[in-house]
Amino acid sequence: MSGESTSQRDVFDDCRRVVHSVLGGYNGTIMAYGQTGSGKTHTLIGDVADPELRGIVPRAVEALGEGIAADDSGAEYEVRLTVVEIYCEKIRDLLDPLGRDNLPIKQGLDGGMFVEGATEVCVADEEQLVGVMEAGLAQRAVKATAMNSASSRSHCIVTVAVEKACPDGSTVSGKLRMVDLAGSERQDKTGAAGQTLVEGSLINRSLSALANVVSALTEGGGPGGGHVNYRDSKLTRMLQDSLGGSARTVLIINCSPCADNAAETLSSLRFGSRALGIKNTVSANRRLNPEALQRQLDEARAQIEALRQEVEALRAAGSSTIDGGGRFTAGATQQGATAVVASEREEPLQQVPGNAGALAHASSSSGVGGGLQAAGPWVEPLACGFALATSMLLYMGFEDWLLRQHGYLVG
């Protein structure tokens, strides 16, 4: 919960753990929702040139850069950036000099959504990443209304993809999606007319589709439940992994402190309250290369062979103890039975992920041995408090699983 006096740094600190988890292979989403003029763009973007007024997006970019620089494991990183906007239900590439629009949305092999054909820039350092991001944001559709002199006329989505090649041959990939939603509008307040009115109508329609998805998810929809119509709008389709999917999601509800906007503020708070019921099943994206899969297979085979030899040795030591099928005979002693049972429960069997058969199947069926492995999954509900202020945060907590899985907190 953040009041009017809350600094931009304090707001980002509440999102920091989601940002850092991207380096561990988790997908994350930070999204700002609220009526027009309530401060969403200020919260997410802010004044990039001012260290105090910078928003979440430039701070997240900086945090990712610091995390990569602090990694002394020998891993190699690749960072890619895309910036798109959804304007009048058409997806426009903000990094394309030609301004291509109406790009299609596709679903990747990992279940995540991406914009096919969107410009994806590989960046070498934090400075270049910020520069590319600023260039993209400068192309965003903005227009003055009676309520906002620089009203965003589109939903803007900044995506930072991080891929880490680990020394053990595995690849860890995470994606951070930061979404500055266009504000909901009332024509009698904005004074919109002509094209501006059309834009406002389409913005409200997509936000209505977003509200419908949230309601469906909180009423039991999603995986294993009822149907959730993500295809009602380009926005909900893009956010499919963020709402009811595998991403960690922070939802910021921006509210105007003006009494004249009380009805819109109440509507935004109700939206946030419904979103509390969404539970995402988060998991890390870890992929083994063919060499790593073969190494695991060889280790499993070696352990199986060692155990086989141990059983053969026990069989040779006393043929009256074990019959040809590996079963104890009537003359087996309690000591012999204990020895064999103990050998079958040796710990090394539990240290290899899966078994030899599963590994062989993964290696042969995938062709390139690039099967996706997921850490988790863990179910993460939303949790938040509410107050009438400039903004407030809804955060999917994940400290418990960090402590349970790794014994420490990130950040």
mmCIF file of C-alpha atoms in Angstrom, residues 39-261:
data_model
loop_
_atom_site.group_PDB
_atom_site.id
_atom_site.type_symbol
_atom_site.label_atom_id
_atom_site.label_comp_id
_atom_site.label_asym_id
_atom_site.label_seq_id
_atom_site.Cartn_x
_atom_site.Cartn_y
_atom_site.Cartn_z
ATOM 1 C CA GLY A 39 -0.522 8.176 -12.395
ATOM 2 C CA LYS A 40 0.041 4.806 -14.063
ATOM 3 C CA THR A 41 2.658 6.020 -16.538
ATOM 4 C CA HIS A 42 4.389 8.018 -13.810
ATOM 5 C CA THR A 43 4.554 4.905 -11.621
ATOM 6 C CA LEU A 44 5.896 2.640 -14.362
ATOM 7 C CA ILE A 45 8.020 5.021 -16.457
ATOM 8 C CA GLY A 46 8.384 8.301 -14.575
ATOM 9 C CA ASP A 47 11.159 10.712 -15.523
ATOM 10 C CA VAL A 48 13.921 8.420 -16.770
ATOM 11 C CA ALA A 49 16.532 11.196 -16.544
ATOM 12 C CA ASP A 50 15.775 11.996 -12.878
ATOM 13 C CA PRO A 51 17.239 9.468 -10.385
ATOM 14 C CA GLU A 52 14.471 10.222 -7.880
ATOM 15 C CA LEU A 53 11.532 10.246 -10.295
ATOM 16 C CA ARG A 54 12.445 7.228 -12.411
ATOM 17 C CA GLY A 55 9.666 4.661 -12.501
ATOM 18 C CA ILE A 56 9.589 0.899 -12.175
ATOM 19 C CA VAL A 57 10.694 0.105 -15.742
ATOM 20 C CA PRO A 58 14.085 1.900 -15.695
ATOM 21 C CA ARG A 59 14.723 0.725 -12.128
ATOM 22 C CA ALA A 60 13.933 -2.866 -13.100
ATOM 23 C CA VAL A 61 16.357 -2.631 -16.015
ATOM 24 C CA GLU A 62 19.031 -1.347 -13.637
ATOM 25 C CA ALA A 63 18.329 -4.124 -11.112
ATOM 26 C CA LEU A 64 18.628 -6.805 -13.800
ATOM 27 C CA GLY A 65 21.936 -5.340 -14.932
ATOM 28 C CA GLU A 66 23.262 -5.331 -11.376
ATOM 29 C CA GLY A 67 22.138 -8.917 -10.841
ATOM 30 C CA ILE A 68 23.907 -10.095 -13.985
ATOM 31 C CA ALA A 69 27.096 -8.215 -13.059
ATOM 32 C CA ALA A 70 27.076 -9.762 -9.576
ATOM 33 C CA ASP A 71 26.871 -13.333 -10.905
ATOM 34 C CA ASP A 72 30.341 -14.897 -10.592
ATOM 35 C CA SER A 73 29.250 -18.434 -11.535
ATOM 36 C CA GLY A 74 30.713 -18.196 -15.021
ATOM 37 C CA ALA A 75 27.282 -18.152 -16.680
ATOM 38 C CA GLU A 76 26.802 -16.277 -19.952
ATOM 39 C CA TYR A 77 23.777 -13.992 -20.351
ATOM 40 C CA GLU A 78 21.782 -12.785 -23.329
ATOM 41 C CA VAL A 79 19.302 -9.936 -22.791
ATOM 42 C CA ARG A 80 16.669 -9.004 -25.385
ATOM 43 C CA LEU A 81 14.137 -6.173 -25.391
ATOM 44 C CA THR A 82 10.810 -5.654 -27.162
ATOM 45 C CA VAL A 83 8.475 -2.662 -26.872
ATOM 46 C CA VAL A 84 4.982 -2.847 -28.365
ATOM 47 C CA GLU A 85 1.684 -1.057 -27.898
ATOM 48 C CA ILE A 86 -1.906 -2.162 -28.404
ATOM 49 C CA TYR A 87 -3.576 0.768 -30.155
ATOM 50 C CA CYS A 88 -7.178 0.436 -31.308
ATOM 51 C CA GLU A 89 -6.904 -3.370 -30.991
ATOM 52 C CA LYS A 90 -3.860 -3.483 -33.266
ATOM 53 C CA ILE A 91 -0.383 -4.384 -32.043
ATOM 54 C CA ARG A 92 2.265 -1.894 -33.150
ATOM 55 C CA ASP A 93 6.020 -2.430 -32.921
ATOM 56 C CA LEU A 94 7.509 0.670 -31.280
ATOM 57 C CA LEU A 95 11.086 -0.351 -32.129
ATOM 58 C CA ASP A 96 10.381 -0.661 -35.852
ATOM 59 C CA PRO A 97 11.278 2.501 -37.831
ATOM 60 C CA LEU A 98 8.516 1.622 -40.291
ATOM 61 C CA GLY A 99 5.942 1.511 -37.493
ATOM 62 C CA ARG A 100 4.491 -1.876 -38.464
ATOM 63 C CA ASP A 101 1.135 -2.527 -36.857
ATOM 64 C CA ASN A 102 -1.459 -5.292 -36.689
ATOM 65 C CA LEU A 103 1.178 -7.881 -35.748
ATOM 66 C CA PRO A 104 -0.185 -11.304 -34.700
ATOM 67 C CA ILE A 105 0.024 -12.843 -31.220
ATOM 68 C CA LYS A 106 1.365 -16.392 -31.024
ATOM 69 C CA GLN A 107 1.790 -18.930 -28.247
ATOM 70 C CA GLY A 108 5.300 -20.287 -27.712
ATOM 71 C CA LEU A 109 6.324 -23.839 -26.894
ATOM 72 C CA ASP A 110 6.604 -22.835 -23.235
ATOM 73 C CA GLY A 111 2.981 -21.680 -23.197
ATOM 74 C CA GLY A 112 3.876 -17.985 -23.076
ATOM 75 C CA MET A 113 2.526 -15.414 -25.497
ATOM 76 C CA PHE A 114 4.670 -13.352 -27.872
ATOM 77 C CA VAL A 115 4.186 -10.921 -30.750
ATOM 78 C CA GLU A 116 5.295 -12.564 -33.978
ATOM 79 C CA GLY A 117 7.543 -10.327 -36.048
ATOM 80 C CA ALA A 118 8.152 -7.760 -33.309
ATOM 81 C CA THR A 119 11.642 -6.272 -33.234
ATOM 82 C CA GLU A 120 13.762 -7.941 -30.560
ATOM 83 C CA VAL A 121 16.947 -6.025 -29.756
ATOM 84 C CA CYS A 122 19.883 -7.800 -28.099
ATOM 85 C CA VAL A 123 21.562 -5.397 -25.681
ATOM 86 C CA ALA A 124 25.076 -5.604 -24.274
ATOM 87 C CA ASP A 125 24.727 -3.478 -21.155
ATOM 88 C CA GLU A 126 22.330 -1.498 -18.998
ATOM 89 C CA GLU A 127 23.013 1.797 -20.792
ATOM 90 C CA GLN A 128 22.081 0.351 -24.170
ATOM 91 C CA LEU A 129 18.998 -1.310 -22.703
ATOM 92 C CA VAL A 130 17.740 1.993 -21.269
ATOM 93 C CA GLY A 131 18.486 3.791 -24.541
ATOM 94 C CA VAL A 132 16.525 1.306 -26.642
ATOM 95 C CA MET A 133 13.643 1.371 -24.163
ATOM 96 C CA GLU A 134 13.442 5.186 -24.243
ATOM 97 C CA ALA A 135 13.492 5.190 -28.049
ATOM 98 C CA GLY A 136 10.544 2.802 -28.106
ATOM 99 C CA LEU A 137 8.497 4.630 -25.486
ATOM 100 C CA ALA A 138 8.947 7.905 -27.386
ATOM 101 C CA GLN A 139 6.886 6.415 -30.247
ATOM 102 C CA ARG A 140 3.867 5.671 -28.074
ATOM 103 C CA ALA A 141 0.482 7.127 -29.031
ATOM 104 C CA VAL A 142 -0.331 10.059 -26.708
ATOM 105 C CA LYS A 143 -3.051 12.710 -26.943
ATOM 106 C CA ALA A 144 -4.387 15.492 -24.729
ATOM 107 C CA THR A 145 -7.851 15.210 -23.143
ATOM 108 C CA ALA A 146 -9.742 17.325 -20.639
ATOM 109 C CA MET A 147 -8.457 15.070 -17.834
ATOM 110 C CA ASN A 148 -4.883 14.431 -18.960
ATOM 111 C CA SER A 149 -2.619 16.613 -21.097
ATOM 112 C CA ALA A 150 -0.595 13.547 -22.138
ATOM 113 C CA SER A 151 -3.135 10.748 -22.065
ATOM 114 C CA SER A 152 -1.830 7.361 -23.195
ATOM 115 C CA ARG A 153 -4.035 6.135 -26.032
ATOM 116 C CA SER A 154 -2.677 2.592 -25.967
ATOM 117 C CA HIS A 155 -1.602 -0.236 -23.696
ATOM 118 C CA CYS A 156 2.203 -0.305 -23.719
ATOM 119 C CA ILE A 157 4.110 -3.540 -23.012
ATOM 120 C CA VAL A 158 7.865 -3.569 -22.375
ATOM 121 C CA THR A 159 9.337 -7.086 -22.301
ATOM 122 C CA VAL A 160 12.855 -7.935 -21.149
ATOM 123 C CA ALA A 161 13.883 -11.540 -21.885
ATOM 124 C CA VAL A 162 16.923 -12.940 -20.063
ATOM 125 C CA GLU A 163 18.589 -16.205 -21.084
ATOM 126 C CA LYS A 164 21.422 -17.652 -18.993
ATOM 127 C CA ALA A 165 23.758 -20.383 -20.238
ATOM 128 C CA CYS A 166 25.003 -22.138 -17.094
ATOM 129 C CA PRO A 167 28.408 -23.849 -16.771
ATOM 130 C CA ASP A 168 26.676 -27.224 -16.288
ATOM 131 C CA GLY A 169 25.230 -27.017 -19.795
ATOM 132 C CA SER A 170 21.697 -26.073 -18.803
ATOM 133 C CA THR A 171 19.879 -22.956 -19.971
ATOM 134 C CA VAL A 172 17.729 -20.843 -17.656
ATOM 135 C CA SER A 173 15.340 -18.324 -19.205
ATOM 136 C CA GLY A 174 13.037 -15.744 -17.669
ATOM 137 C CA LYS A 175 10.901 -12.945 -19.020
ATOM 138 C CA LEU A 176 9.859 -9.691 -17.326
ATOM 139 C CA ARG A 177 6.798 -8.016 -18.809
ATOM 140 C CA MET A 178 5.939 -4.467 -17.675
ATOM 141 C CA VAL A 179 2.509 -3.230 -18.730
ATOM 142 C CA ASP A 180 1.326 0.386 -18.678
ATOM 143 C CA LEU A 181 -2.398 0.048 -19.298
ATOM 144 C CA ALA A 182 -4.342 2.874 -20.885
ATOM 145 C CA GLY A 183 -6.745 4.461 -18.415
ATOM 146 C CA SER A 184 -10.463 3.844 -18.324
ATOM 147 C CA GLU A 185 -12.387 6.911 -19.522
ATOM 148 C CA ARG A 186 -15.781 8.584 -19.255
ATOM 149 C CA GLN A 187 -16.627 10.686 -22.278
ATOM 150 C CA ASP A 188 -18.475 13.300 -20.234
ATOM 151 C CA LYS A 189 -15.273 13.964 -18.262
ATOM 152 C CA THR A 190 -12.634 13.676 -20.985
ATOM 153 C CA GLY A 191 -14.593 15.647 -23.584
ATOM 154 C CA ALA A 192 -13.401 13.183 -26.198
ATOM 155 C CA ALA A 193 -14.689 13.476 -29.758
ATOM 156 C CA GLY A 194 -13.866 12.047 -33.161
ATOM 157 C CA GLN A 195 -10.838 9.730 -33.215
ATOM 158 C CA THR A 196 -10.152 10.363 -29.526
ATOM 159 C CA LEU A 197 -13.641 9.087 -28.706
ATOM 160 C CA VAL A 198 -13.046 5.970 -30.824
ATOM 161 C CA GLU A 199 -9.761 5.363 -29.003
ATOM 162 C CA GLY A 200 -11.431 5.753 -25.621
ATOM 163 C CA SER A 201 -14.210 3.355 -26.581
ATOM 164 C CA LEU A 202 -11.729 0.658 -27.645
ATOM 165 C CA ILE A 203 -9.660 1.204 -24.495
ATOM 166 C CA ASN A 204 -12.734 0.710 -22.320
ATOM 167 C CA ARG A 205 -13.716 -2.384 -24.304
ATOM 168 C CA SER A 206 -10.328 -4.036 -23.761
ATOM 169 C CA LEU A 207 -10.368 -3.151 -20.065
ATOM 170 C CA SER A 208 -13.841 -4.675 -19.828
ATOM 171 C CA ALA A 209 -12.456 -7.874 -21.389
ATOM 172 C CA LEU A 210 -9.678 -7.798 -18.787
ATOM 173 C CA ALA A 211 -12.250 -7.500 -15.997
ATOM 174 C CA ASN A 212 -14.186 -10.445 -17.457
ATOM 175 C CA VAL A 213 -11.042 -12.610 -17.467
ATOM 176 C CA VAL A 214 -10.322 -11.720 -13.844
ATOM 177 C CA SER A 215 -13.905 -12.567 -12.864
ATOM 178 C CA ALA A 216 -13.782 -15.897 -14.728
ATOM 179 C CA LEU A 217 -10.508 -16.862 -13.045
ATOM 180 C CA THR A 218 -11.788 -16.054 -9.572
ATOM 181 C CA GLU A 219 -14.925 -18.112 -10.233
ATOM 182 C CA GLY A 220 -12.990 -21.295 -10.945
ATOM 183 C CA GLY A 221 -11.958 -20.802 -14.547
ATOM 184 C CA GLY A 222 -8.561 -21.616 -15.978
ATOM 185 C CA PRO A 223 -6.566 -24.873 -16.079
ATOM 186 C CA GLY A 224 -8.752 -27.727 -14.894
ATOM 187 C CA GLY A 225 -11.741 -25.415 -14.511
ATOM 188 C CA GLY A 226 -14.177 -23.473 -16.667
ATOM 189 C CA HIS A 227 -13.432 -21.623 -19.880
ATOM 190 C CA VAL A 228 -11.661 -18.260 -19.710
ATOM 191 C CA ASN A 229 -12.080 -16.195 -22.860
ATOM 192 C CA TYR A 230 -8.618 -14.668 -23.239
ATOM 193 C CA ARG A 231 -9.290 -14.119 -26.951
ATOM 194 C CA ASP A 232 -11.852 -11.371 -26.363
ATOM 195 C CA SER A 233 -9.114 -8.770 -26.813
ATOM 196 C CA LYS A 234 -5.460 -8.461 -27.773
ATOM 197 C CA LEU A 235 -4.695 -7.268 -24.248
ATOM 198 C CA THR A 236 -6.064 -10.316 -22.446
ATOM 199 C CA ARG A 237 -4.426 -12.608 -24.988
ATOM 200 C CA MET A 238 -1.046 -11.014 -24.287
ATOM 201 C CA LEU A 239 -1.598 -11.304 -20.521
ATOM 202 C CA GLN A 240 -2.684 -14.953 -20.589
ATOM 203 C CA ASP A 241 0.483 -16.151 -18.842
ATOM 204 C CA SER A 242 0.281 -13.308 -16.306
ATOM 205 C CA LEU A 243 -3.299 -14.002 -15.223
ATOM 206 C CA GLY A 244 -3.896 -17.625 -14.293
ATOM 207 C CA GLY A 245 -0.638 -18.775 -15.902
ATOM 208 C CA SER A 246 2.887 -19.437 -14.656
ATOM 209 C CA ALA A 247 4.185 -15.889 -14.161
ATOM 210 C CA ARG A 248 4.641 -14.012 -10.916
ATOM 211 C CA THR A 249 2.422 -10.976 -11.198
ATOM 212 C CA VAL A 250 2.309 -7.618 -9.439
ATOM 213 C CA LEU A 251 -0.821 -5.549 -10.059
ATOM 214 C CA ILE A 252 -0.632 -1.869 -9.113
ATOM 215 C CA ILE A 253 -3.970 -0.118 -8.669
ATOM 216 C CA ASN A 254 -3.539 3.623 -9.244
ATOM 217 C CA CYS A 255 -6.229 5.791 -7.678
ATOM 218 C CA SER A 256 -6.894 9.498 -7.922
ATOM 219 C CA PRO A 257 -7.148 11.327 -4.563
ATOM 220 C CA CYS A 258 -9.717 13.723 -6.077
ATOM 221 C CA ALA A 259 -13.222 13.405 -4.590
ATOM 222 C CA ASP A 260 -14.748 14.007 -8.019
ATOM 223 C CA ASN A 261 -13.243 10.678 -9.127
#
